[in-house]
Short mmCIF file of C-alpha atoms in Angstrom, two decimals:
data_model
loop_
_atom_site.label_atom_id
_atom_site.label_comp_id
_atom_site.label_asym_id
_atom_site.label_seq_id
_atom_site.Cartn_x
_atom_site.Cartn_y
_atom_site.Cartn_z
CA MET A 1 56.14 96.63 -72.12
CA VAL A 2 51.99 96.77 -72.23
CA ILE A 3 49.64 99.68 -70.50
CA ILE A 4 47.32 98.09 -68.87
CA MET A 5 44.94 101.10 -68.19
CA TYR A 6 42.06 100.46 -65.86
CA GLU A 7 38.93 101.76 -65.42
CA TYR A 8 38.61 101.32 -62.44
CA LYS A 9 40.56 102.82 -58.76
CA ILE A 10 39.00 99.04 -57.16
CA SER A 11 37.07 96.21 -58.79
CA VAL A 12 35.39 94.59 -55.57
CA ILE A 13 34.72 90.52 -56.06
CA LEU A 14 32.69 88.90 -55.53
CA VAL A 15 31.65 85.35 -55.57
CA THR A 16 28.22 83.82 -54.18
CA SER A 17 26.72 80.51 -53.50
CA ASN A 18 23.00 79.76 -51.83
CA ALA A 19 23.61 82.92 -49.74
CA SER A 20 19.66 84.67 -50.14
CA LYS A 21 19.96 84.26 -46.64
CA SER A 22 22.43 86.79 -45.95
CA ILE A 23 23.15 88.66 -49.52
CA ALA A 24 21.23 91.13 -49.41
CA GLY A 25 23.21 92.53 -46.59
CA LEU A 26 26.60 92.75 -47.69
CA ILE A 27 24.82 93.98 -51.72
CA ASN A 28 23.52 96.65 -49.56
CA SER A 29 26.83 97.89 -47.94
CA ILE A 30 28.67 98.35 -51.09
CA THR A 31 26.11 100.52 -52.63
CA LEU A 32 26.23 101.96 -49.48
CA GLN A 33 29.82 103.18 -49.21
CA ASP A 34 31.22 105.83 -49.45
CA PHE A 35 33.63 105.48 -51.92
CA LYS A 36 32.67 106.28 -55.56
CA ASP A 37 35.38 105.13 -57.99
CA PHE A 38 35.17 101.17 -58.51
CA GLU A 39 32.97 98.47 -60.13
CA LEU A 40 31.26 95.16 -58.30
CA ILE A 41 31.77 91.85 -59.94
CA VAL A 42 29.69 88.85 -58.73
CA ILE A 43 29.71 85.57 -59.82
CA ASP A 44 27.66 83.72 -59.06
CA ASP A 45 28.69 79.83 -58.54
CA ALA A 46 25.62 78.04 -59.48
CA SER A 47 23.39 78.98 -56.78
CA GLN A 48 20.39 76.41 -56.12
CA ASP A 49 18.81 78.91 -54.47
CA ASP A 50 17.14 82.37 -54.74
CA THR A 51 20.32 84.33 -53.62
CA LEU A 52 21.35 85.52 -57.43
CA ASN A 53 17.75 87.52 -57.90
CA ILE A 54 18.20 88.56 -54.84
CA VAL A 55 21.50 90.27 -56.00
CA ARG A 56 19.62 91.24 -59.36
CA GLU A 57 17.14 93.01 -57.06
CA ASN A 58 19.05 94.84 -54.66
CA LEU A 59 21.32 95.99 -57.01
CA LYS A 60 18.53 97.34 -59.05
CA GLY A 61 18.16 100.96 -59.39
CA SER A 62 22.13 101.26 -57.60
CA SER A 63 24.84 103.99 -58.99
CA ILE A 64 27.53 102.13 -58.97
CA ASN A 65 28.99 99.72 -61.89
CA TYR A 66 28.21 95.82 -61.38
CA ARG A 67 28.55 93.22 -63.84
CA ILE A 68 27.00 89.93 -62.72
CA TYR A 69 27.52 86.43 -64.11
CA LEU A 70 26.33 83.39 -63.24
CA ASN A 71 27.79 80.15 -63.45
CA LYS A 72 25.79 77.15 -64.94
CA GLU A 73 27.59 74.52 -62.85
CA SER A 74 29.84 74.78 -60.64
CA LYS A 75 33.36 75.90 -60.78
CA GLY A 76 34.36 76.82 -57.29
CA LEU A 77 34.99 79.33 -54.88
CA GLU A 78 39.13 79.49 -56.50
CA ALA A 79 38.53 79.33 -60.37
CA SER A 80 35.25 81.97 -60.02
CA ARG A 81 38.74 84.15 -58.65
CA ASN A 82 40.89 83.72 -60.20
CA TYR A 83 37.71 84.42 -63.43
CA ALA A 84 36.61 87.07 -61.76
CA ILE A 85 40.69 88.41 -61.71
CA GLY A 86 41.08 88.23 -65.17
CA LEU A 87 37.46 90.56 -65.50
CA SER A 88 38.90 93.01 -63.43
CA LYS A 89 39.36 96.48 -65.07
CA GLY A 90 40.50 98.17 -61.46
CA ARG A 91 43.35 99.09 -60.93
CA TYR A 92 43.19 97.53 -57.00
CA ILE A 93 41.25 94.84 -56.12
CA VAL A 94 39.85 93.79 -52.67
CA PHE A 95 37.46 90.75 -51.98
CA VAL A 96 34.78 90.38 -50.24
CA GLU A 97 32.54 87.31 -49.14
CA ASP A 98 28.89 86.67 -49.61
CA ASP A 99 28.77 86.58 -45.37
CA GLY A 100 30.15 89.76 -44.48
CA MET A 101 29.21 93.21 -44.66
CA LEU A 102 31.24 96.76 -44.77
CA TYR A 103 31.49 99.62 -42.84
CA PHE A 104 29.91 102.15 -45.30
CA TYR A 105 34.07 103.75 -45.45
CA HIS A 106 35.27 100.57 -46.14
CA LEU A 107 36.94 100.73 -49.32
CA SER A 108 37.67 104.96 -48.46
CA ARG A 109 40.13 102.97 -45.94
CA LEU A 110 41.60 101.07 -48.19
CA TRP A 111 42.45 103.08 -50.59
CA GLY A 112 43.19 106.60 -49.29
CA PRO A 113 46.92 105.70 -48.45
CA LEU A 114 47.30 104.23 -52.32
CA ASN A 115 46.05 108.00 -52.88
CA PRO A 116 49.21 109.91 -53.93
CA ASP A 117 47.60 113.08 -53.78
CA ARG A 118 48.02 113.29 -49.49
CA ASN A 119 46.53 116.53 -49.41
CA SER A 120 43.18 115.46 -51.01
CA GLU A 121 39.39 115.19 -49.41
CA SER A 122 39.83 111.53 -50.51
CA PHE A 123 42.51 110.66 -47.73
CA LYS A 124 41.58 112.89 -45.25
CA ASN A 125 38.88 110.77 -45.07
CA THR A 126 40.17 108.23 -44.31
CA ARG A 127 41.73 108.79 -41.16
CA ILE A 128 38.55 109.09 -39.77
CA ASP A 129 39.12 106.88 -36.13
CA LEU A 130 35.82 105.96 -35.65
CA SER A 131 34.56 103.13 -33.52
CA ALA A 132 32.37 101.00 -35.94
CA LEU A 133 31.15 99.66 -31.98
CA ASP A 134 29.14 102.16 -30.30
CA GLY A 135 31.53 102.62 -28.27
CA GLU A 136 32.02 99.57 -27.03
CA VAL A 137 36.19 99.25 -27.85
CA ASP A 138 38.07 102.87 -27.46
CA PHE A 139 40.85 103.27 -30.38
CA GLU A 140 43.00 105.76 -29.54
CA LYS A 141 45.50 104.70 -31.13
CA LEU A 142 46.40 106.73 -34.96
CA ASP A 143 46.83 104.27 -37.64
CA ASP A 144 50.50 102.48 -38.34
CA GLU A 145 52.53 102.74 -41.16
CA PHE A 146 55.52 101.99 -41.28
CA ASP A 147 58.02 101.04 -44.80
CA LEU A 148 59.55 96.76 -44.41
CA ASN A 149 62.55 97.75 -45.38
CA SER A 150 63.68 101.48 -43.76
CA LYS A 151 64.94 101.65 -39.71
CA GLU A 152 63.30 105.91 -40.13
CA ASN A 153 59.82 104.29 -41.46
CA SER A 154 59.65 107.45 -43.48
CA ILE A 155 57.06 106.40 -46.43
CA SER A 156 54.57 108.76 -48.84
CA PRO A 157 51.26 107.20 -49.74
CA ASP A 158 52.21 106.53 -53.89
CA ASP A 159 54.95 104.27 -51.55
CA VAL A 160 52.05 102.04 -51.11
CA ASP A 161 51.37 98.48 -51.51
CA SER A 162 48.52 97.32 -49.80
CA VAL A 163 47.01 98.13 -47.15
CA PHE A 164 45.38 95.97 -44.12
CA ILE A 165 42.33 97.19 -42.34
CA LYS A 166 40.51 95.02 -39.48
CA GLY A 167 37.36 92.26 -38.88
CA LEU A 168 34.97 91.33 -36.26
CA THR A 169 33.22 87.93 -36.91
CA LEU A 170 30.22 88.11 -35.46
CA ASP A 171 27.41 85.06 -35.15
CA SER A 172 24.27 84.88 -35.96
CA GLN A 173 22.84 87.37 -33.20
CA ASP A 174 25.66 89.50 -34.02
CA GLU A 175 27.87 88.64 -30.39
CA PHE A 176 31.61 89.23 -31.67
CA VAL A 177 33.06 85.89 -32.01
CA GLY A 178 36.75 85.67 -30.50
CA PHE A 179 36.98 88.77 -30.62
CA ASP A 180 40.80 90.50 -29.39
CA SER A 181 42.28 94.06 -29.65
CA TYR A 182 45.88 93.56 -31.14
CA ASP A 183 49.01 94.48 -30.22
CA PHE A 184 49.70 97.23 -33.58
CA ASP A 185 52.73 98.63 -31.11
CA SER A 186 54.30 95.31 -31.68
CA ILE A 187 53.03 94.51 -34.57
CA LEU A 188 55.18 97.92 -35.37
CA ASN A 189 58.51 97.29 -33.63
CA LEU A 190 58.42 93.96 -35.16
CA ALA A 191 58.31 95.52 -38.68
CA ARG A 192 61.28 98.28 -37.93
CA ARG A 193 63.86 95.45 -35.73
CA ASN A 194 63.82 93.69 -39.45
CA ASN A 195 66.56 94.74 -41.69
CA HIS A 196 66.76 92.43 -43.61
CA ASN A 197 65.99 93.94 -47.72
CA VAL A 198 63.28 90.89 -48.52
CA ASN A 199 60.51 92.73 -49.30
CA SER A 200 57.48 91.23 -46.78
CA LEU A 201 59.50 89.54 -45.10
CA SER A 202 58.42 91.44 -41.95
CA LEU A 203 55.05 90.56 -42.26
CA ILE A 204 55.16 87.26 -43.08
CA ASN A 205 56.71 87.20 -39.73
CA LEU A 206 53.29 88.83 -38.34
CA ILE A 207 51.21 86.78 -39.00
CA SER A 208 53.40 83.99 -38.61
CA LEU A 209 55.10 84.35 -34.72
CA HIS A 210 51.82 87.05 -34.39
CA GLU A 211 48.94 84.85 -35.14
CA LEU A 212 47.20 88.23 -36.58
CA PRO A 213 43.69 86.90 -37.73
CA PHE A 214 44.17 86.57 -41.89
CA SER A 215 41.50 87.13 -43.80
CA ILE A 216 41.91 88.35 -47.56
CA ASN A 217 38.81 90.46 -47.18
CA TYR A 218 41.23 92.35 -44.72
CA MET A 219 43.27 93.67 -47.62
CA ILE A 220 43.26 95.73 -51.36
CA TYR A 221 45.58 94.05 -53.30
CA ASP A 222 47.93 95.68 -56.74
CA ARG A 223 46.42 94.40 -59.65
CA GLU A 224 49.72 95.37 -61.52
CA ILE A 225 51.28 92.74 -58.07
CA LEU A 226 48.97 89.85 -59.24
CA ASP A 227 48.99 90.03 -62.99
CA ARG A 228 53.44 90.89 -62.84
CA HIS A 229 53.89 87.51 -60.47
CA ASP A 230 50.94 85.52 -62.25
CA ILE A 231 49.93 85.16 -58.81
CA ARG A 232 46.07 83.31 -58.63
CA PHE A 233 43.84 81.05 -56.31
CA ARG A 234 45.09 77.84 -56.10
CA GLU A 235 42.39 75.47 -57.57
CA ASP A 236 43.88 72.49 -56.64
CA TYR A 237 43.00 74.03 -52.72
CA SER A 238 39.73 74.05 -50.76
CA CYS A 239 40.63 75.61 -47.43
CA PHE A 240 43.82 77.53 -47.47
CA SER A 241 43.49 78.74 -50.85
CA ASP A 242 43.04 82.06 -49.28
CA LEU A 243 46.62 82.12 -47.41
CA ASP A 244 48.43 80.67 -49.79
CA PHE A 245 47.33 83.39 -52.50
CA ALA A 246 48.30 86.68 -49.81
CA VAL A 247 51.02 84.96 -49.05
CA ARG A 248 52.70 84.61 -51.77
CA TYR A 249 51.06 87.94 -52.44
CA LEU A 250 52.80 89.32 -50.30
CA LEU A 251 56.36 88.65 -51.22
CA TYR A 252 55.84 91.13 -53.09
CA CYS A 253 55.58 94.37 -51.19
CA ASN A 254 57.35 96.70 -49.87
CA ARG A 255 55.17 98.36 -47.52
CA ILE A 256 52.13 97.94 -46.23
CA ARG A 257 50.26 100.61 -44.47
CA PHE A 258 47.65 99.35 -40.98
CA ILE A 259 44.56 100.82 -40.35
CA ASN A 260 43.45 100.44 -36.42
CA THR A 261 39.82 100.41 -37.64
CA TYR A 262 37.74 97.91 -38.07
CA THR A 263 35.76 97.99 -40.65
CA TYR A 264 34.79 94.66 -42.13
CA TYR A 265 32.37 92.40 -40.60
CA GLU A 266 32.04 88.25 -41.33
CA TYR A 267 28.85 86.14 -40.02
CA LEU A 268 30.00 82.84 -38.72
CA ASP A 269 25.97 80.96 -39.28
CA LEU A 270 27.20 78.76 -35.72
CA GLU A 271 23.20 76.95 -36.80
CA ASN A 272 23.82 76.09 -39.93
CA MET A 273 27.61 74.83 -39.21
CA THR A 274 27.93 71.24 -39.46
CA PHE A 275 30.39 68.46 -38.14
CA GLN A 276 32.36 68.78 -41.74
CA ASP A 277 32.44 72.68 -41.60
CA VAL A 278 34.68 71.61 -38.36
CA LEU A 279 36.86 68.33 -39.47
CA ASN A 280 37.23 70.29 -43.30
CA PRO A 281 40.31 71.98 -42.17
CA LEU A 282 41.94 68.82 -40.20
CA TYR A 283 41.75 67.65 -43.54
CA HIS A 284 43.97 69.75 -45.59
CA LEU A 285 46.70 70.57 -42.95
CA ASP A 286 48.13 68.83 -46.41
CA GLU A 287 48.03 72.31 -47.72
CA LEU A 288 48.36 74.43 -45.05
CA ASP A 289 52.87 72.20 -45.81
CA GLY A 290 52.10 73.60 -49.47
CA ILE A 291 52.85 77.14 -48.48
CA ALA A 292 55.18 75.80 -45.29
CA SER A 293 57.59 73.97 -48.19
CA TYR A 294 57.13 77.19 -51.25
CA LEU A 295 58.67 79.32 -48.45
CA ASP A 296 61.27 76.83 -47.35
CA GLY A 297 62.01 76.50 -50.71
CA LEU A 298 62.80 80.66 -50.51
CA SER A 299 65.00 79.87 -47.66
CA SER A 300 68.48 79.62 -49.80
CA LYS A 301 68.02 83.26 -50.87
CA ASN A 302 67.46 84.17 -47.10
CA THR A 303 67.77 82.00 -43.59
CA ASP A 304 65.36 83.81 -42.51
CA PHE A 305 62.02 82.23 -44.50
CA GLY A 306 63.46 78.68 -43.18
CA VAL A 307 62.38 80.15 -39.52
CA ILE A 308 59.01 81.18 -41.37
CA SER A 309 58.05 77.74 -42.63
CA SER A 310 58.94 77.02 -39.18
CA GLN A 311 56.31 78.04 -37.71
CA PHE A 312 53.16 76.81 -39.83
CA GLU A 313 54.79 73.25 -38.32
CA THR A 314 55.62 74.25 -34.36
CA ARG A 315 52.36 77.58 -33.98
CA HIS A 316 50.48 76.91 -37.14
CA ILE A 317 49.12 73.85 -37.48
CA PRO A 318 49.15 72.84 -34.23
CA LYS A 319 46.96 75.69 -32.98
CA LEU A 320 44.42 74.98 -35.64
CA VAL A 321 44.76 70.80 -34.19
CA PHE A 322 44.02 72.26 -30.85
CA ASP A 323 40.59 74.53 -31.58
CA ARG A 324 38.86 72.64 -33.90
CA ILE A 325 39.79 69.33 -31.36
CA ASN A 326 38.11 71.60 -28.29
CA SER A 327 34.79 72.87 -31.27
CA LEU A 328 34.37 69.00 -31.70
CA ILE A 329 34.42 68.01 -28.35
CA ASP A 330 31.76 71.74 -27.18
CA TYR A 331 29.75 70.65 -30.12
CA ASN A 332 29.41 66.96 -28.55
CA TYR A 333 30.48 65.31 -31.21
CA PRO A 334 30.87 61.66 -29.98
CA LYS A 335 34.24 61.15 -27.87
CA GLU A 336 35.39 57.93 -29.93
CA GLU A 337 35.17 58.86 -33.36
CA ILE A 338 37.07 62.24 -32.31
CA MET A 339 39.79 59.68 -30.84
CA LYS A 340 39.59 57.92 -34.17
CA ILE A 341 40.35 61.28 -36.14
CA MET A 342 43.06 62.21 -34.24
CA LYS A 343 44.74 58.31 -34.70
CA SER A 344 43.48 58.52 -38.75
CA LEU A 345 45.26 62.27 -39.15
CA ASP A 346 48.33 61.18 -36.64
CA LEU A 347 47.14 65.49 -35.61
CA SER A 348 49.27 63.20 -31.63
CA SER A 349 51.94 64.38 -33.92
CA ARG A 350 51.78 67.93 -35.28
CA LEU A 351 50.31 68.87 -31.97
CA GLN A 352 53.71 67.78 -30.40
CA LYS A 353 55.01 69.94 -32.44
CA PHE A 354 54.50 73.30 -31.03
CA LYS A 355 57.26 75.15 -29.31
CA PRO A 356 56.56 77.34 -25.74
CA LYS A 357 58.09 80.47 -26.82
CA SER A 358 56.69 82.09 -23.16
CA ARG A 359 55.40 82.33 -20.17
CA SER A 360 51.96 81.68 -21.88
CA ASP A 361 52.42 78.80 -24.04
CA TYR A 362 54.45 76.47 -21.48
CA LYS A 363 50.10 77.06 -20.09
CA PHE A 364 48.93 76.05 -23.39
CA LYS A 365 51.82 73.43 -23.88
CA VAL A 366 50.07 71.26 -20.79
CA GLN A 367 46.45 71.33 -22.33
CA LEU A 368 48.45 69.49 -25.52
CA ASP A 369 50.57 66.91 -23.28
CA LEU A 370 47.43 66.28 -21.95
CA ILE A 371 45.31 65.49 -24.88
CA VAL A 372 47.99 63.68 -26.43
CA ARG A 373 48.66 61.19 -22.59
CA ASN A 374 45.19 61.00 -22.14
CA PHE A 375 42.42 62.74 -24.54
CA SER A 376 39.90 60.99 -22.31
CA LEU A 377 40.64 62.54 -18.94
CA TYR A 378 40.67 66.02 -21.17
CA HIS A 379 38.05 65.42 -22.64
CA SER A 380 36.08 64.92 -19.68
CA MET A 381 37.78 68.07 -18.04
CA ARG A 382 36.82 69.92 -21.36
CA LYS A 383 33.32 69.08 -20.76
CA ARG A 384 32.84 70.12 -16.79
CA PHE A 385 34.79 73.09 -17.76
CA LYS A 386 32.34 74.73 -20.03
CA ARG A 387 29.45 73.35 -18.29
CA ASP A 388 31.19 75.42 -14.97
CA ASN A 389 31.14 78.56 -16.64
CA THR A 390 32.57 80.03 -12.68
CA LYS A 391 36.25 78.56 -13.38
CA THR A 392 38.81 80.91 -13.98
CA ASN A 393 41.82 79.52 -16.86
CA LYS A 394 43.68 79.62 -14.25
CA GLU A 395 41.68 77.05 -12.20
CA TYR A 396 40.99 74.73 -15.38
CA LEU A 397 44.96 74.46 -16.11
CA ASP A 398 45.19 73.55 -12.32
CA LEU A 399 42.54 70.83 -13.30
CA LEU A 400 44.74 69.52 -15.98
CA LYS A 401 48.17 69.10 -13.86
CA ILE A 402 46.64 66.79 -12.48
#
């Protein structure tokens, strides 16, 4: 048995490319972390702008431990992340992206529940429940922790495999994009109801059934789990490699801690978003199918994995397709071109596989059915609804029933 000696508690991995507009803010937010026992690994994937110089300039004189590597030719995000994992010297790994920014106690919040000393200052500091939104959102609930395999919900810090925090997406004007407050009571109840002794089945259900927005940047990863089960980013995936990585990792986690505080911010550059950015996931739905097939292959061990797999087909994919079609309409992509894409990718059949589970689901399905049956009508009504902000969702749904 090989014993690995880790030099740091956390390795922060950043792969960046052509991010000169946003990288300085991220680097500065990393240097200001109140948690100090970490290293930063930066891989510049053949940037053609001033990204590398900005990184070096903002790290100059910093007290944090960092290493910078340059890919002279682009190797891609997945291959670069895998290389960085191999270079890392931390016991745990945290990923950040070059369009993100960290609140000053991001690493503390992730590390705290993994700390075996519940009385330490580090653990106490992670229980701060400040609102990072200056009072715009009131976080009254305490942090949620549970044992995915225990009805009693008993847990000690040294039993935690990974930790989830929450994140916000903002646009270039610092306005919230798709902000929502998540029902953590439902999350806990779901976990506690699950009596199967299959690692993180409840958490996979959480991702699949409750559509919790997921980003690998919201979690801390146990390096030993990654190495023991040879979990790395699939380099043949170009769109959903993050989700594939997270799902395969979570299968080996027994206990997860949810931190009910926003500490990670992603910036969506709407001004420079292209139609290809919107279309890209539609051209890679086979990667989601691959994740579903992987989970379905585990159904021989437990039939619930087959149920989870089907959620990709009946929930995730239809909602993703719906959102992307709406984005194309809202960004004035030509109607005829959208129809050609829908036909060539057989998106109508993807939408038709949606299975309602609640009253709101049935209302949503009305919209999906109209897209399939009469896209021209849906297109015109979508444009009309977006122009007239006085209309309520109910009025819109009533119009769709015409």
